[in-house]
XYZ file of C-alpha atoms in Angstrom:
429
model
C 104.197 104.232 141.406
C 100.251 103.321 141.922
C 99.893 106.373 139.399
C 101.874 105.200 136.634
C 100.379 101.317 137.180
C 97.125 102.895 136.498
C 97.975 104.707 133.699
C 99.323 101.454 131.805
C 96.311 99.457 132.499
C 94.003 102.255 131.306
C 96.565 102.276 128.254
C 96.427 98.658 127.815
C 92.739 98.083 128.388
C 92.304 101.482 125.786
C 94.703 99.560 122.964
C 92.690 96.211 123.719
C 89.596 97.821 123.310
C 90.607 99.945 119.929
C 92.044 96.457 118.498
C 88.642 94.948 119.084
C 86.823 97.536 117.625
C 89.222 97.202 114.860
C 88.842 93.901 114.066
C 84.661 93.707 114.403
C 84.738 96.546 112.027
C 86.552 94.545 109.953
C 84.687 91.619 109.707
C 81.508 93.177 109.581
C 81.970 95.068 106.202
C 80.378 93.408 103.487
C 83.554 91.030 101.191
C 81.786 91.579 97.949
C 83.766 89.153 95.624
C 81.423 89.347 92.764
C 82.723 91.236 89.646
C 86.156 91.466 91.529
C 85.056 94.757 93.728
C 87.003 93.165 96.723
C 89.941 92.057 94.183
C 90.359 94.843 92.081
C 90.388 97.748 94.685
C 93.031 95.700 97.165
C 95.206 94.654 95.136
C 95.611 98.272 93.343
C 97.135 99.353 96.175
C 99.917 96.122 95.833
C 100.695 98.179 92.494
C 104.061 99.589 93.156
C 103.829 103.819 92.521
C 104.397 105.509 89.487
C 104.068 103.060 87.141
C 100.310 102.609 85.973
C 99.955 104.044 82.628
C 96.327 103.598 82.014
C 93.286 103.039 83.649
C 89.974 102.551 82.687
C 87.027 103.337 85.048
C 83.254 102.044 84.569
C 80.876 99.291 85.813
C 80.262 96.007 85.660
C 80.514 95.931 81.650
C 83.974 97.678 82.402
C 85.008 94.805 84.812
C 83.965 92.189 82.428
C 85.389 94.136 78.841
C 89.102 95.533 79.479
C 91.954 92.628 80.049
C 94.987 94.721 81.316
C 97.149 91.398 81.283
C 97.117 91.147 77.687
C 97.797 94.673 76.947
C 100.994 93.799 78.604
C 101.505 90.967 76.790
C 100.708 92.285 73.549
C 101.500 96.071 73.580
C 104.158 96.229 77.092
C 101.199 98.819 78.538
C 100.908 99.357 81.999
C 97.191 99.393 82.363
C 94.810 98.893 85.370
C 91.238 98.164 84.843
C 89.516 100.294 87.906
C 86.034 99.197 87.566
C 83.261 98.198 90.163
C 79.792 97.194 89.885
C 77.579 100.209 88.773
C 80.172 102.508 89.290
C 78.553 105.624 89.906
C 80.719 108.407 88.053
C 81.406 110.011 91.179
C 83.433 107.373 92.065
C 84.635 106.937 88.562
C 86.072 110.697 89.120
C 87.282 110.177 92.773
C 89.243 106.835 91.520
C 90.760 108.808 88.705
C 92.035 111.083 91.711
C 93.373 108.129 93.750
C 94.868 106.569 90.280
C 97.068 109.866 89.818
C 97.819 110.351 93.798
C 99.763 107.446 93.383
C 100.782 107.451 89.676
C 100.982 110.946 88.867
C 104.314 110.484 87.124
C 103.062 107.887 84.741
C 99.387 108.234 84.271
C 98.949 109.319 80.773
C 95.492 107.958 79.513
C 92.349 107.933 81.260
C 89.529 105.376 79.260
C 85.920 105.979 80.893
C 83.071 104.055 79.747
C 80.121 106.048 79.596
C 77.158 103.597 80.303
C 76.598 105.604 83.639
C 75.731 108.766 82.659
C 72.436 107.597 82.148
C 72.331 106.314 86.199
C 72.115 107.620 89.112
C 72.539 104.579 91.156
C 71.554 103.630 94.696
C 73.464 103.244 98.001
C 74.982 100.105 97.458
C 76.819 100.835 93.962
C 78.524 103.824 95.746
C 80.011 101.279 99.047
C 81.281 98.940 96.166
C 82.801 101.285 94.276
C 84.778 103.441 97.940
C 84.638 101.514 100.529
C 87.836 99.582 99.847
C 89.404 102.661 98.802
C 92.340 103.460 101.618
C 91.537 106.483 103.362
C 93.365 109.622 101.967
C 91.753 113.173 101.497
C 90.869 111.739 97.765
C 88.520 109.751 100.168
C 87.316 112.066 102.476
C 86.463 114.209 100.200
C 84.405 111.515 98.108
C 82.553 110.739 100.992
C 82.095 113.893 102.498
C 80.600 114.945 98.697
C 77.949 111.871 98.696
C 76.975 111.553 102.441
C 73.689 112.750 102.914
C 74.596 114.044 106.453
C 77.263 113.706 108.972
C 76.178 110.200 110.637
C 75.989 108.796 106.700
C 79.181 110.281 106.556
C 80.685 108.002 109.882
C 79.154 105.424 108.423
C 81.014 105.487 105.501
C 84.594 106.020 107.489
C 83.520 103.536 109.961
C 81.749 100.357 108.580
C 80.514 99.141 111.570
C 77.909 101.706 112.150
C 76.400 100.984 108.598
C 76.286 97.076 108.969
C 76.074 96.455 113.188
C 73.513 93.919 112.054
C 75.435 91.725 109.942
C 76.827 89.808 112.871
C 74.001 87.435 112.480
C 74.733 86.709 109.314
C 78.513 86.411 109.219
C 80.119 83.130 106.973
C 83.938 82.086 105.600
C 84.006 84.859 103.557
C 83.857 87.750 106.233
C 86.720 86.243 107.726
C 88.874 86.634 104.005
C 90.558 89.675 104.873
C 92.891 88.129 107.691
C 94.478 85.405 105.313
C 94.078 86.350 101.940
C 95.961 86.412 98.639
C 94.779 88.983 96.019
C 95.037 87.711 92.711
C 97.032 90.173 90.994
C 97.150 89.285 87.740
C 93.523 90.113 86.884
C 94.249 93.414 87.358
C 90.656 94.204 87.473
C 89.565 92.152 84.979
C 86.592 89.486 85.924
C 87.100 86.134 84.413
C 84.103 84.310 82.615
C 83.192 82.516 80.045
C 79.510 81.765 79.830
C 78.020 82.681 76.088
C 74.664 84.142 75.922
C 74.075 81.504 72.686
C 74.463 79.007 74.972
C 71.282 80.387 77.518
C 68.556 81.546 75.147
C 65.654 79.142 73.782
C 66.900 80.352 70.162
C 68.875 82.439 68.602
C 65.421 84.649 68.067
C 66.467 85.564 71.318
C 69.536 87.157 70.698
C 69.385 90.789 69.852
C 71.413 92.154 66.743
C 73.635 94.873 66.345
C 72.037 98.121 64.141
C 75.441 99.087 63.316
C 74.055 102.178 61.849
C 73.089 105.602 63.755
C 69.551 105.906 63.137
C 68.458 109.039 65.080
C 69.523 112.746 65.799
C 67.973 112.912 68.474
C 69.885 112.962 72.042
C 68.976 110.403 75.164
C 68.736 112.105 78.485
C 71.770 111.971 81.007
C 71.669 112.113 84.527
C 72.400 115.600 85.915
C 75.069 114.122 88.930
C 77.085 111.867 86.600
C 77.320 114.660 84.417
C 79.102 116.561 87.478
C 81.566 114.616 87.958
C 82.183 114.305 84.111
C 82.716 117.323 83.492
C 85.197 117.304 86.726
C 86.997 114.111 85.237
C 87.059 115.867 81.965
C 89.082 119.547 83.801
C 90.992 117.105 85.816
C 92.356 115.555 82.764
C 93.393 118.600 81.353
C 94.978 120.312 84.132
C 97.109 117.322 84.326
C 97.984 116.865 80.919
C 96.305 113.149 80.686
C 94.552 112.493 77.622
C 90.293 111.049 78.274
C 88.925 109.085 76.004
C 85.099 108.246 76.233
C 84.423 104.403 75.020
C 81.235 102.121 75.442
C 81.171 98.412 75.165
C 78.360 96.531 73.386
C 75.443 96.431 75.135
C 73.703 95.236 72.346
C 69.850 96.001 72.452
C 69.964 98.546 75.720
C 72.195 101.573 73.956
C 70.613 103.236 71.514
C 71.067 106.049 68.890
C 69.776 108.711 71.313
C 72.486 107.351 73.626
C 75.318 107.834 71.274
C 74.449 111.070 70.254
C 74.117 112.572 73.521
C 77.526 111.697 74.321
C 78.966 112.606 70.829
C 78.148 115.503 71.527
C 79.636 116.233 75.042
C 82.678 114.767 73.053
C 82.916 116.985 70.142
C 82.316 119.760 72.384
C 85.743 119.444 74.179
C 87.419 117.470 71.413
C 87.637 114.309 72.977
C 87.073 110.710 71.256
C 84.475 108.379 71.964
C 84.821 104.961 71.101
C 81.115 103.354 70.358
C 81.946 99.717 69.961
C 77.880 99.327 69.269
C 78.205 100.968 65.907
C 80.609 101.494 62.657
C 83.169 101.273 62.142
C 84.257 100.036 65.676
C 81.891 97.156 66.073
C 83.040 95.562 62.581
C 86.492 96.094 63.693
C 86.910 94.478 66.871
C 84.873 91.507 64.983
C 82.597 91.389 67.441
C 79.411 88.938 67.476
C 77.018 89.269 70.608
C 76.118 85.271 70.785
C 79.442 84.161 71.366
C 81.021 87.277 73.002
C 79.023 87.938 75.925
C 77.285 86.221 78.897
C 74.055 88.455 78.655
C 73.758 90.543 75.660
C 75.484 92.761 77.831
C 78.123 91.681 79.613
C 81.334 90.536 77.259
C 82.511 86.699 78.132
C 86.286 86.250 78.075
C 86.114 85.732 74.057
C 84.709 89.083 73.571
C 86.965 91.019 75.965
C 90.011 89.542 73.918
C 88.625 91.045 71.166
C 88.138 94.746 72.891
C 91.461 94.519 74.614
C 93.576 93.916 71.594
C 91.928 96.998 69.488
C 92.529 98.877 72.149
C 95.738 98.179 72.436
C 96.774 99.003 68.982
C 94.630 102.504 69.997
C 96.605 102.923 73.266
C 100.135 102.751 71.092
C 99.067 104.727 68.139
C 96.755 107.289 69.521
C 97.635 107.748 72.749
C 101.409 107.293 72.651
C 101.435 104.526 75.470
C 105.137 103.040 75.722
C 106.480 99.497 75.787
C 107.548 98.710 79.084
C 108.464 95.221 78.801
C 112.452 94.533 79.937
C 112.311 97.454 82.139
C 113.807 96.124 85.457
C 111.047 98.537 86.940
C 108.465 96.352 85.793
C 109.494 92.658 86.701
C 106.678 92.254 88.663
C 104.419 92.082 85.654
C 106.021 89.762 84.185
C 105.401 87.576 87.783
C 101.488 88.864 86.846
C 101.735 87.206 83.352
C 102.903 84.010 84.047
C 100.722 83.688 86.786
C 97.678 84.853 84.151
C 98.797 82.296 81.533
C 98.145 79.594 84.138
C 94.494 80.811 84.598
C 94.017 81.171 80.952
C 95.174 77.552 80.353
C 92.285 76.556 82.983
C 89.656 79.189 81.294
C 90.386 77.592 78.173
C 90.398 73.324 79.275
C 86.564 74.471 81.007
C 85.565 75.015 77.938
C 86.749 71.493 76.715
C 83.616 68.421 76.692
C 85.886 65.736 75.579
C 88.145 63.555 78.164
C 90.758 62.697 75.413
C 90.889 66.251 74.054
C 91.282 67.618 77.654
C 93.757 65.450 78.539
C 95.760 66.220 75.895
C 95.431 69.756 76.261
C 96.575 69.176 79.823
C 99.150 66.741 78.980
C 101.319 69.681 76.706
C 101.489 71.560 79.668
C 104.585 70.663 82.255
C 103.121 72.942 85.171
C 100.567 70.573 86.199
C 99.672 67.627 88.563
C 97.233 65.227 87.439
C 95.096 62.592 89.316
C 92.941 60.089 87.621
C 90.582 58.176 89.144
C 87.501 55.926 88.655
C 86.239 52.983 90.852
C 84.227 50.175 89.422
C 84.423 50.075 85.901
C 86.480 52.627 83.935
C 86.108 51.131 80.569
C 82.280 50.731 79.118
C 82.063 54.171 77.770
C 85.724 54.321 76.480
C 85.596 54.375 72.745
C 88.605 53.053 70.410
C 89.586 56.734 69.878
C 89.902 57.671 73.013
C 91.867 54.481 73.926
C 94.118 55.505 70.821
C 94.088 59.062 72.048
C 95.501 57.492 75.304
C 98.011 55.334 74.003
C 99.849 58.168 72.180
C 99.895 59.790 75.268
C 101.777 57.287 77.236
C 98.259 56.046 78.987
C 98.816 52.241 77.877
C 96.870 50.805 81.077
C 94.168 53.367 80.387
C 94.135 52.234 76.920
C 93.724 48.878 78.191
C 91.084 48.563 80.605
C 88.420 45.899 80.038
C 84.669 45.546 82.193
C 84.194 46.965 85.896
C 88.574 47.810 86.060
C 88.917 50.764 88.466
C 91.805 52.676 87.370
C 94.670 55.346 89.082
C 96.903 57.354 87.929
C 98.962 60.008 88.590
C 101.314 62.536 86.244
C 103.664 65.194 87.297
C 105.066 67.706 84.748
C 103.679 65.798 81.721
C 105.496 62.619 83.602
C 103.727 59.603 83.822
C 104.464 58.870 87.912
C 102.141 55.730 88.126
C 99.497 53.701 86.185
C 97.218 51.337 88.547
C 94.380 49.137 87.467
C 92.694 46.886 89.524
C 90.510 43.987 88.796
C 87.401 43.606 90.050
C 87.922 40.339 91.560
C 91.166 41.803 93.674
C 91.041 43.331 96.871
C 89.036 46.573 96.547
C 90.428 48.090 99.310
């Protein structure tokens, strides 16, 4: 009896002690947020199996370029934008692995962009890019392939041995994991909406496009992305999945040399490669670097539309990508759409400056609750347009206020609920 008493404590205190362990190794792995490299990875695995069609791996530009929502909406394609912030193409390779593990009956079309093969990057990119992936062989074996040695390799598997110092460092967003909600609907995809015309001193600032090729020569690639290219590129064709090689526009750090080096890896094993930095593909997708991306490298939302609906057209036509829309299989994207129309609506009303123009914007939708308030005069920068403006819009108190009113109001599914104005000379409180 005093045997089997012992045995459950040591049991008990053993299960305490592993749940512990558990949960500081949790907390004390980096939440990197930025670019979606927390997002993207978890909420993959909410994907239900076999039904991703088509991924596309890459960094950062990757993240920022490829909308899967709106292939859906446009096309009915099944897509899943896999990238992470310089994305080494080892992980690239090893998340093509993962993508077909659990999609293997529907992954048809594989779209890598090929900024990377220039890189080898540091530490870091790598523990973006795997250390959300779930562990599987397809991550054992990534790991065990980059670790320099077998305590880099336990470091990897468990995260606490790699960051035992971040304790003192620990905020809010270490403690995300335990209660939070992965937005879906980006499905990889990083919203934003800065334009780079916006942050330069003048637009002799802003680099422009050569469209032309204007050298034969060919850049130099790194040696270990080209590994794992070549991998992706026999993985792809053991499995019957068609590659396709793309680069965004990066306009001013891709050159000639660039392009041709990776023509000529695709030519070699008859693969296309879609150079949005030159003809025709640039003039195509209509694409102008001050208004379309953040950086000169980095496409803004306005840019990615662009990307994402040629490609979709490309995905259909070239790669024989089906329509999935009404399939009872694939309700749940059409839960992912609605709730990415929302977020478009509030993408797009950011971008408004006016207060009439936004609130009429607002005002056609019927999803929304609005609250309007100002305290101590609500009416000295009002013009007689905007008071118009208001008027139409059911806003007659608004329309109405004269010198140092404070104002309230509240509307519910374009429903007016209340209009309040108070005087200055009533009670305040």
């Amino acid at each position: 009896m005093l045997k089997n008493k012992i045995i459950v404590r040591v049991v008990v205190f053993l299960g305490v002690l592993l749940f512990l362990f558990a949960i500081v190794n949790l907390v004390t792995k980096p939440i990197w947020l930025e670019l979606n490299n927390y997002n993207t990875t978890h909420a993959f695995y909410e994907e239900p199996e076999n039904t991703i069609e088509t991924i596309f791996l890459g960094a950062s530009i990757t993240v920022n370029g490829i909308i899967p929502m709106e292939l859906y909406e446009e096309e009915g394609i099944c897509a899943y934008n896999l990238g992470t912030e310089l994305q080494p193409m080892l992980a690239s390779y090893y998340w093509l692995e993962e993508a077909y593990r659990l999609h293997s009956k529907t992954l048809k079309t594989v779209i890598v962009d090929t900024s990377m093969l220039r890189y080898t990057p540091e530490d870091a990119a790598y523990r973006k890019a795997l250390e959300n992936m779930r562990f599987s062989k397809v991550k054992y074996r990534a790991i065990k392939e980059y670790a320099v040695n077998f305590n880099d390799m336990i470091s990897y598997l468990i995260p606490i041995f790699a960051y035992h110092e971040r304790w003192k460092n620990l905020n809010d967003a270490d403690f995300t994991e335990f209660n939070f909600k992965y937005p879906k609907y980006t499905r990889g995809y990083n919203f934003i909406t800065n334009k780079l015309v916006e942050t330069t001193s003048g637009y002799k600032q802003i680099p422009v496009p050569s469209y032309k090729i204007d050298s034969e020569e060919k850049g130099e690639l790194s040696e270990i992305s080209l590994k794992y290219l070549y991998r992706m590129i026999s993985f792809c064709e053991e499995h019957e999945i068609k590659l396709v090689f793309m680069k965004t526009p990066v306009i001013g750090s891709w050159t000639s040399d660039d392009h041709n080096a990776i023509q000529d890896i695709a030519q070699k094993y008859n693969l296309a490669f879609l150079d949005f930095n030159y003809e025709p593909y640039i003039d195509e997708i209509g694409f102008n670097n001050a208004t379309d991306t953040i950086d000169g490298l980095h496409m803004n939302y306005s840019g990615a539309h662009k990307l994402t609906q040629w490609l979709g057209n490309y995905l259909i036509q070239e790669c024989q990508n089906t329509d999935v829309r009404g399939q009872e299989k694939y309700q749940f994207l059409e839960d992912e759409l609605a709730d990415y129309k929302r977020n478009c609506i509030s993408v797009e009303l950011e971008q408004q400056t006016g207060v009439r123009k936004y609130l009429s914007e607002l005002l056609s939708k019927n999803d929304y609750t609005i609250f309007i308030t100002v305290k101590d005069d609500a009416a000295s920068s009002l013009s007689k347009r905007q008071k118009e403006g208001f008027t139409s819009k059911g806003l007659n108190e608004l329309a109405k206020l004269t010198l140092r009113d404070s104002y309230l109001a509240v509307i519910e599914n374009g429903t007016i609920v209340t209009e309040q104005v108070i005087k200055q000379e009533e009670d305040q409180s």
